[in-house]
Amino acid sequence: MIELRDLAFSYPDSDFGLSITGLEIAAGTTTAFIGPSGSGKTTLLNLIAGILEPDTGSVRTNGTLVTELSDRARRAFRVTEIGLVFQEFELLEYLTVLDNILLPYRINPVLKLQPEIVERAKTLAARVGITDKLRRRPRQLSQGERQRVAVCRAVITDPPLLLTDEPTGNLDPLNRETVLDILFDYVRDAGTTLVSVTHDHGILERFEAVVDFRSFHEIGPDSGSELDPAR
Amino acid sequence: MHRRSLLIGSALILTLQGCAGDGNEGVPGADRSSESAVETRSAVSEAPILVYTVNYPLAWFAEQIGGAEVHVELPVPGDEDPAYWNPTPEQISEFQGADLILLNGAGYAGWTDRASLPPSKLINTTRAVSESYIRAEETVTHAHGPEGEHEHGTLAFTTWLDPTLAVAQASEVRDALVRARPAASARFDSAFAELEGDLVELDARLSEAAESLAGTPILGSHPVYQYLAARYDLDLRSVHFEPDELPGAAAWSELKRLQEERPATLMLWEAEPMPEVRRQLESEYGIRSIVFSPCANAPNVDDYMSIMRQNAQRLSAMTE
Amino acid sequence: MSGPLYLAWRYLAFHRWKTAVLVTALSLILFIPVGLRVLVRQSSEQLTARAEATPLLVGAPGSPTELVLNSLYFGSDVPTTLSFAEADAVAATGLATPIPLYVRFRVRDQPIVGTTPEYFSLRGLRVAAGRLPATLGEAVLGAAAARTLDVGVGEHVISSPESVFDIAGVYPLRMKVTGILTPSDTPDDQAVFVDVKTAWVIAGLGHGHQDLSRPEAAAGVLSREDNVVIGNAAVVQYNEITSENIDSFHFHGDPGAFPVTAVIAVPDDAKASALLQGRYQESTSVQIVRPDEVMSDLLGTVFTVERYVLAGALIVGLATLATALLVFLLSLRQRQGERETLSRIGGSPGSIRFLMASEIILVLLVAIGIAGLLTLLASRYGSSAARAIAGL
């Protein structure tokens, strides 16, 4: 469950501004953010993740008022409660596939790497079909395989919320479908809330809700009305 | 190997038995200093000065002068001539450990030239009187190397038979002991004075005995009496007769040649000759034999001074 | 292993060549000044200790340094000799005990030290096995010399000819090893000790007569006269002093005129030392030196050189550190994306900072460790190596 209230954000030294009166995304649903470049899709994703802080307003994710947390607590919240998948995969080249999947457990002391986590990593790897690549380095993998590793890394902590930013933007059509199948199979089975930024209209039918940032803008900061997920 | 140790008096034997080791025996006839040894024993606070010597006269001098302050060792077996004795390496090691090593000088005990001995411990007791050295009658000539023939001039080495040289030697012993233990110099000085007195008296007795022998040709059974002869102007030549052996033909012919040259009537022996040799000398050549012991090694009975006095006694008796 | 440390280790392992080059460069730049200093200090302490344990040295006029290096450390440069009588002259002053030294010959690379038994007392040398030399032709070996020459008590060593074309015809001397000394951690460990008279025999100043009766030796003489030194298989190439021939051994001439390279004078006390030095002050035929003063002069020069080397090492070190810093800064910039990723997925600032800093920290720690180990090795084996290199 994600709740945004009276959110306003602007980048310093920039005339870009984002203002949202209210937005609610129900737990266990899949939502796509669409819209032209610069319309604020990724900014909103970062606000939900607590990577960016709003100028005003509040973000409540899974019952936690993220905007009230300290920087340290927000990072701890993010690494435990939110999985993130990026367009550029963002794997560490010097780590093996397995170590990349386990990365969240090595960068914040709130997570302790237990043997069962390693088992879970292997299970996830088997599920996405990269079991034989666990000892490889990212650069020895194909683009599709890399994004599958990134998905495993995002869900290794079993987060209630998965945020993906153009997860298929760098993939060819075949890989795109494979990665999406994996993502949607996973969130369906795990009951995870999925919010994905995309400009690929061909995949929109997979989502239960779509937020169109064009209309969102039209509704605009002044209208005060809620954004209706269009279906 | 039998080792002989020279200890002074019974009191000293008691105090030093621990150091002396097994098989040592006190030298008889050294009783004279036993009283002084008892007197000075309480003054002996340090370990005795360990003195090694190459012959009996020096050992006896050291004991007379050093008393309880010294422990004297003469490792030469009783039946060997110290002049020609050769120590084992182990015995040389013992010499190396001594505080003082008393040498006779004049080439005596040739082994000391070939052994590794600490020069700072070596005392050549005739060093100061080396101008009195007498060249031995025979020399060894040999040739080797590019320098051709050369002579090894050997020196007569029985220096102590001249009591004035013996005094000089004893004086060197005294000096060495004083250097080693200055605190005891008074004791060394007074003991030396006593010894010197005895040696001067011996010199007077020998002088007296020798006076009547002036001009008389004398023989030595061995060339060991050079310094005695030089001191008392004796007309002495030497043959090579062993006291405990029957002389061979060569020895007799050597004697015969000498007798034709200068008929002698007296022969000095290092030890009692065999009776038949004594008889033959007397009957064939009219030569009387008397013992004049150089006392180079430790005697079984008596001490150095009494043996020298006996020598003088026999010499006087002969000339009366 | 903690998470960030593990990541740091993986990073360094992945970039192993870069890491190895950095570690090597930093280790060396740390080791060179530190190791040099340790080595110089240690060597100088050993040299000084030895010099201080040698009260006074009487030698022929010439370089005091050469005299000290030859007499104390058995250096291969042989100083001008003086006559053995000078030892007696020292004794005659009554101020000091003389210990002659004749350090000229070698057994292979081990110096033959001709001296007298007092030397062993002065240096506090004890035999670990066997006994000290008792007669001509016997030798006792320092612990290291015995090891190097691979000989034990009862075996033999042969003096080396001074040059291949030794036309003086001095034969090497075969000497019996009678003892091995306990290690003293001084140059004495390297030496072959003989009585000074044995050294004179090696110098050809004394001999026995057995060679006249031995045909094989006579052949040697013949070949020497023909100037044929090598090539006659029948030639006996060395002399030996045995119990059979020792009695015929003798020296030609006055031993007082025989050569020694130095005389150690051990004064009775400080006053005697001052008096003795005074006596020799005016002498033109001999010089008397205090080894500790000579060594401190020499070490002063060494320390000056050391300072220049250290200054040089410091400059090179700064350049190296600057280069290393540049490498780390470039690496940090290269890893900016990685830092952002870690931050975005929730990495704690502490973990990320540690990960970034650990590259330089681990490299420095390993470099310091290696430099320390090298220094330790240098301090343990370096001074003997340095002595070997210096030819002392």
Short mmCIF file of N, CA and C in Angstrom, two decimals, chain B residues 152-227:
data_model
loop_
_atom_site.label_atom_id
_atom_site.label_comp_id
_atom_site.label_asym_id
_atom_site.label_seq_id
_atom_site.Cartn_x
_atom_site.Cartn_y
_atom_site.Cartn_z
N HIS B 152 122.26 -24.68 12.98
CA HIS B 152 121.38 -24.35 14.08
C HIS B 152 122.24 -24.32 15.32
N GLY B 153 122.62 -23.14 15.70
CA GLY B 153 123.45 -23.05 16.89
C GLY B 153 122.62 -23.45 18.09
N THR B 154 122.98 -24.53 18.75
CA THR B 154 122.24 -24.90 19.94
C THR B 154 122.99 -24.39 21.15
N LEU B 155 122.21 -24.02 22.15
CA LEU B 155 122.79 -23.48 23.36
C LEU B 155 122.80 -24.54 24.44
N ALA B 156 123.81 -24.46 25.29
CA ALA B 156 123.78 -25.27 26.51
C ALA B 156 122.68 -24.67 27.39
N PHE B 157 121.92 -25.55 28.02
CA PHE B 157 120.74 -25.00 28.68
C PHE B 157 120.65 -25.29 30.19
N THR B 158 121.64 -25.99 30.75
CA THR B 158 121.52 -26.31 32.18
C THR B 158 122.01 -25.14 33.02
N THR B 159 121.37 -24.02 32.78
CA THR B 159 121.85 -22.74 33.30
C THR B 159 121.94 -22.70 34.83
N TRP B 160 120.97 -23.39 35.48
CA TRP B 160 120.86 -23.26 36.94
C TRP B 160 122.02 -23.88 37.71
N LEU B 161 122.88 -24.65 36.98
CA LEU B 161 124.03 -25.24 37.67
C LEU B 161 125.05 -24.17 38.04
N ASP B 162 124.93 -22.99 37.44
CA ASP B 162 125.67 -21.82 37.92
C ASP B 162 124.76 -21.11 38.93
N PRO B 163 125.09 -21.19 40.23
CA PRO B 163 124.14 -20.65 41.22
C PRO B 163 123.86 -19.16 41.03
N THR B 164 124.78 -18.42 40.43
CA THR B 164 124.48 -17.01 40.21
C THR B 164 123.39 -16.86 39.15
N LEU B 165 123.42 -17.76 38.15
CA LEU B 165 122.34 -17.75 37.17
C LEU B 165 121.05 -18.23 37.81
N ALA B 166 121.17 -19.20 38.70
CA ALA B 166 119.98 -19.70 39.41
C ALA B 166 119.34 -18.57 40.19
N VAL B 167 120.19 -17.71 40.81
CA VAL B 167 119.65 -16.56 41.53
C VAL B 167 118.90 -15.64 40.56
N ALA B 168 119.53 -15.43 39.37
CA ALA B 168 118.87 -14.58 38.37
C ALA B 168 117.52 -15.17 37.96
N GLN B 169 117.50 -16.50 37.80
CA GLN B 169 116.26 -17.16 37.40
C GLN B 169 115.21 -17.04 38.50
N ALA B 170 115.64 -17.28 39.74
CA ALA B 170 114.72 -17.18 40.86
C ALA B 170 114.19 -15.76 40.98
N SER B 171 115.07 -14.81 40.68
CA SER B 171 114.67 -13.40 40.74
C SER B 171 113.56 -13.11 39.72
N GLU B 172 113.69 -13.70 38.52
CA GLU B 172 112.64 -13.54 37.50
C GLU B 172 111.32 -14.15 37.97
N VAL B 173 111.45 -15.30 38.65
CA VAL B 173 110.24 -15.96 39.17
C VAL B 173 109.58 -15.04 40.19
N ARG B 174 110.42 -14.48 41.09
CA ARG B 174 109.89 -13.56 42.10
C ARG B 174 109.18 -12.39 41.41
N ASP B 175 109.83 -11.78 40.40
CA ASP B 175 109.23 -10.62 39.72
C ASP B 175 107.88 -10.99 39.10
N ALA B 176 107.85 -12.17 38.49
CA ALA B 176 106.61 -12.59 37.84
C ALA B 176 105.49 -12.78 38.86
N LEU B 177 105.85 -13.35 40.01
CA LEU B 177 104.84 -13.57 41.04
C LEU B 177 104.36 -12.24 41.60
N VAL B 178 105.28 -11.30 41.77
CA VAL B 178 104.90 -9.97 42.28
C VAL B 178 103.94 -9.31 41.29
N ARG B 179 104.24 -9.43 39.99
CA ARG B 179 103.34 -8.84 38.97
C ARG B 179 101.97 -9.50 39.04
N ALA B 180 101.97 -10.81 39.26
CA ALA B 180 100.70 -11.54 39.28
C ALA B 180 99.90 -11.21 40.54
N ARG B 181 100.59 -11.00 41.64
CA ARG B 181 99.87 -10.72 42.90
C ARG B 181 100.66 -9.71 43.73
N PRO B 182 100.53 -8.44 43.40
CA PRO B 182 101.32 -7.41 44.08
C PRO B 182 101.06 -7.41 45.59
N ALA B 183 99.88 -7.81 45.99
CA ALA B 183 99.53 -7.75 47.41
C ALA B 183 100.44 -8.64 48.25
N ALA B 184 100.98 -9.70 47.61
CA ALA B 184 101.80 -10.65 48.36
C ALA B 184 103.29 -10.39 48.16
N SER B 185 103.65 -9.20 47.65
CA SER B 185 105.05 -8.97 47.28
C SER B 185 105.99 -9.09 48.48
N ALA B 186 105.54 -8.70 49.66
CA ALA B 186 106.41 -8.80 50.84
C ALA B 186 106.79 -10.24 51.11
N ARG B 187 105.78 -11.12 50.98
CA ARG B 187 106.03 -12.53 51.20
C ARG B 187 107.01 -13.08 50.16
N PHE B 188 106.80 -12.68 48.90
CA PHE B 188 107.68 -13.15 47.83
C PHE B 188 109.10 -12.64 48.04
N ASP B 189 109.20 -11.37 48.40
CA ASP B 189 110.53 -10.77 48.58
C ASP B 189 111.31 -11.48 49.70
N SER B 190 110.64 -11.72 50.82
CA SER B 190 111.37 -12.31 51.94
C SER B 190 111.75 -13.77 51.63
N ALA B 191 110.83 -14.49 50.96
CA ALA B 191 111.14 -15.88 50.60
C ALA B 191 112.27 -15.94 49.58
N PHE B 192 112.25 -14.96 48.66
CA PHE B 192 113.33 -14.92 47.68
C PHE B 192 114.66 -14.64 48.36
N ALA B 193 114.65 -13.71 49.31
CA ALA B 193 115.89 -13.37 50.01
C ALA B 193 116.48 -14.60 50.69
N GLU B 194 115.62 -15.39 51.28
CA GLU B 194 116.06 -16.62 51.95
C GLU B 194 116.68 -17.59 50.92
N LEU B 195 115.95 -17.74 49.79
CA LEU B 195 116.43 -18.64 48.74
C LEU B 195 117.77 -18.15 48.18
N GLU B 196 117.85 -16.84 47.98
CA GLU B 196 119.06 -16.26 47.44
C GLU B 196 120.24 -16.54 48.38
N GLY B 197 119.96 -16.38 49.69
CA GLY B 197 120.99 -16.67 50.67
C GLY B 197 121.50 -18.10 50.55
N ASP B 198 120.56 -19.04 50.42
CA ASP B 198 120.94 -20.45 50.27
C ASP B 198 121.76 -20.67 49.02
N LEU B 199 121.37 -20.02 47.93
CA LEU B 199 122.09 -20.21 46.66
C LEU B 199 123.47 -19.58 46.73
N VAL B 200 123.59 -18.45 47.40
CA VAL B 200 124.90 -17.81 47.56
C VAL B 200 125.81 -18.70 48.40
N GLU B 201 125.23 -19.28 49.42
CA GLU B 201 126.00 -20.19 50.26
C GLU B 201 126.46 -21.41 49.46
N LEU B 202 125.53 -21.93 48.62
CA LEU B 202 125.88 -23.06 47.76
C LEU B 202 127.03 -22.68 46.83
N ASP B 203 126.94 -21.46 46.29
CA ASP B 203 127.98 -20.97 45.38
C ASP B 203 129.34 -20.96 46.11
N ALA B 204 129.32 -20.51 47.38
CA ALA B 204 130.56 -20.47 48.15
C ALA B 204 131.14 -21.86 48.35
N ARG B 205 130.26 -22.81 48.70
CA ARG B 205 130.71 -24.19 48.89
C ARG B 205 131.31 -24.77 47.62
N LEU B 206 130.61 -24.53 46.50
CA LEU B 206 131.10 -25.07 45.23
C LEU B 206 132.42 -24.40 44.85
N SER B 207 132.49 -23.11 45.10
CA SER B 207 133.72 -22.39 44.81
C SER B 207 134.91 -23.01 45.54
N GLU B 208 134.65 -23.24 46.80
CA GLU B 208 135.68 -23.82 47.65
C GLU B 208 136.12 -25.18 47.13
N ALA B 209 135.11 -26.01 46.80
CA ALA B 209 135.42 -27.36 46.31
C ALA B 209 136.17 -27.30 44.99
N ALA B 210 135.78 -26.32 44.17
CA ALA B 210 136.34 -26.25 42.82
C ALA B 210 137.77 -25.71 42.83
N GLU B 211 138.09 -24.96 43.88
CA GLU B 211 139.42 -24.33 43.92
C GLU B 211 140.53 -25.36 43.73
N SER B 212 140.37 -26.46 44.46
CA SER B 212 141.43 -27.47 44.40
C SER B 212 141.42 -28.23 43.08
N LEU B 213 140.35 -28.04 42.28
CA LEU B 213 140.29 -28.74 40.99
C LEU B 213 140.85 -27.87 39.86
N ALA B 214 141.28 -26.71 40.21
CA ALA B 214 141.76 -25.79 39.18
C ALA B 214 142.85 -26.45 38.35
N GLY B 215 142.70 -26.40 37.05
CA GLY B 215 143.70 -26.95 36.15
C GLY B 215 143.58 -28.44 35.94
N THR B 216 142.73 -29.11 36.74
CA THR B 216 142.56 -30.55 36.59
C THR B 216 141.56 -30.84 35.47
N PRO B 217 141.96 -31.63 34.47
CA PRO B 217 140.97 -31.98 33.44
C PRO B 217 139.86 -32.83 34.03
N ILE B 218 138.63 -32.48 33.73
CA ILE B 218 137.45 -33.21 34.25
C ILE B 218 136.60 -33.63 33.07
N LEU B 219 135.86 -34.72 33.24
CA LEU B 219 134.93 -35.17 32.23
C LEU B 219 133.49 -35.06 32.75
N GLY B 220 132.60 -34.78 31.84
CA GLY B 220 131.17 -34.87 32.16
C GLY B 220 130.62 -36.07 31.43
N SER B 221 129.79 -36.86 32.12
CA SER B 221 129.22 -38.03 31.43
C SER B 221 128.32 -37.58 30.28
N HIS B 222 127.83 -36.35 30.38
CA HIS B 222 126.98 -35.79 29.34
C HIS B 222 127.28 -34.30 29.24
N PRO B 223 127.04 -33.68 28.10
CA PRO B 223 127.28 -32.23 28.04
C PRO B 223 126.18 -31.43 28.75
N VAL B 224 126.20 -31.48 30.09
CA VAL B 224 125.22 -30.71 30.84
C VAL B 224 125.89 -29.79 31.87
N TYR B 225 127.24 -29.86 31.97
CA TYR B 225 127.90 -29.12 33.06
C TYR B 225 128.59 -27.84 32.58
N GLN B 226 128.18 -27.32 31.40
CA GLN B 226 128.87 -26.18 30.82
C GLN B 226 128.84 -24.96 31.75
N TYR B 227 127.66 -24.71 32.33
CA TYR B 227 127.55 -23.50 33.16
C TYR B 227 128.28 -23.67 34.49
#
